[in-house]
Amino acid sequence: MPNVHIPASPGPRVAERDVILRVRGIRSVVHTPDGDLPVLDDVNFDLRIGERLGVVGGPHSGKSALARALLWAAEPPQELTSGTLELSGRPLHSLGEQRWQDVQCRRVALLDDYVRGVDPGWSIGRQITSAVSRRGGTTEASARHSAVELLDEVGMPNPARVYGYLVNELTAELQIRAMLALALAREPAVLVVDEPLAHRDPLMRRQILGALQQVSDSRGMAVVVTGRDLDVLACHCDTLQVLLAGRTVERGPAKQVATRPRHRYTEALRLGHGFTENNDRSHAAFGCAFEPECAVGRGHAECRQVTPGPTAFSSQYGSVTAKCHHPTGKAPARNVSGRRRAQRPPG
């Protein structure tokens, strides 16, 4: 049975806008010799036109798996097992491979911290020009001009000169900007950005996220960006969604989640506390995966045996939903009971 889904408010800037991407019940597993382990467990959300959603979590939270699931893809040995995606009301999860390639070329694009989808033997400009030309209705000269404009739009210094560079001739930051320009050449409605410059300088990450914010605002393009730094994402996103062991444990307006987190795991992320996450509870079917390292819930039977149900908290920015037996702050507005450990059959 899926968890009861109570949608939290998006950031107030986009609260009245129409939903462009609807995600329901996404589940995936990784195949191991000892059996299948859950990677994503019943992930749900709505993404509105022009909204920037930050998906926050540690190294084993499922962020990258979710980023690829939004293109109905998974990195082997992972496999998507259930869920639905709708883009502007159109079901995507049932499309064939060829139709999905068309969707990825024109409607949903993925950008990550690895140089994927970029030909090392072609100049950046030539690849962007080719992507613009595939949209049709343009000449070679016009497509080339558009490519230079795209490089300029993403903050590339001296875009006309960089047009002729190979990707390996660029710094890590400029590679990300070039890949962003290449993604924008397809004019996507939704851009999925998986941990941009995750292992780079914090200032560099902020600059890239700033560029994404400007592009999103100017184009009205929705963005899903994953990362570990809650405060940095909160500065550039409307809404935050926190993942722990493949489950959504908190979601709401970015300012509220960042300044007053309700789940103990979100609070630990905000404070920068170190923890392993990949513990003996990471793949447990029931209970809270943060229990072994939670200062409040550690050792509590309910935290080990009962999956917390969603609790809604009101705030000046909108409602926040958290799934925690011992949330921070005052008494919640309402609570929905969680899942209890099922009795396993003998043998």
Steps between C-alpha positions, in 0.01 A plus 500: 500500500632846417539759772217749543597801288428847636644759261694781663489856373748608234684827540261798500645640175355210300213384722229614259659365183388191312671165555726402210648174638308264726699219667323220685614182670851477354677188622829346393725222624859390461561135421751320723591132551311515830184642345355834396564806717277808479657816357189716460190429708171665401632844398229755413490867409351762271725742311349828383583712196819693569547340843845417632491188717803409709533130586726476804669202660824325583706263283264201535170686497389418145539849349677390181266203461205739513662735247523214251157367589355830380620394155363151570851363511724326752871425525562121502473301722208722603156448351180704512220277624194727525372855486353753259624820335276755332631800308230761435244224552670262257606163642871442449556173684325298229693642204724277290875560481483696174226730629697554820801613300278761335373614840856528633608697194221754527318494836713356784879532517757365748816682600748350746858545619638259241574581136230277353338550164785727390721389213865566599597527134254776411521860612243609757357755259459249220306265729269777619450613139404144405249482787342830392482382138316181602211716619444595137410826331845657514801551277855396588601863554198566720563184703862603552391844616252339742778277636716802585198667664437189710861495619462866594169430677660247735778741595777360282787754476588595141233270349604558137848372578383211719277390210804334342631331817487127571340402829834381642645847445258649753516513879252293700276802557502598133427141400182516707407833339564355154283195576230732631507692172478169310199397709330836442546461125226236518265749670391259775198566718673323791873491571631241747840592647675227701750635755668775297867518599431289809867465591608849401540831677179623674531838329510326162184306586323820596600661171365209298176497700475875449525448125231232517275736694540776242429263211196356679359847565558631148359191327232393745669161506447257787818365662564202727846525657653247741769566758627452854526863612157592633577867558646552152203339327258694718649826371419411139192275520131556569439162658714242680441126514718296735581137418622241748565142385282557194202639691374856517522601866433873472368740236387861495590859412879533489524788746295317760676163466843666515431726797274269703543138396252256654664164436802417716693392190434835329618676813822296492554592134453868579746487788754308292521207741690199369325166481534186290143450368611165359424318826308186586172694473563644151301232319256406775141461381361669810605764748724802451839460332642783712417326830852365571649850481212712628571665834129490588366182340796265541390184681126582486292199395260709291790653305633153420169325433252759371545702182398857590193633329490854355434788736404845370634817661373847411732796446497850357633360170257208475470149638795268565462122509738289708509128577657479846384351830682773693484816286663818617295795626147526629213256474400426141173596334404142410651155472435197284602167649798323345564142393572240763732210455315210344519155649722291277386144421712226655793379291 
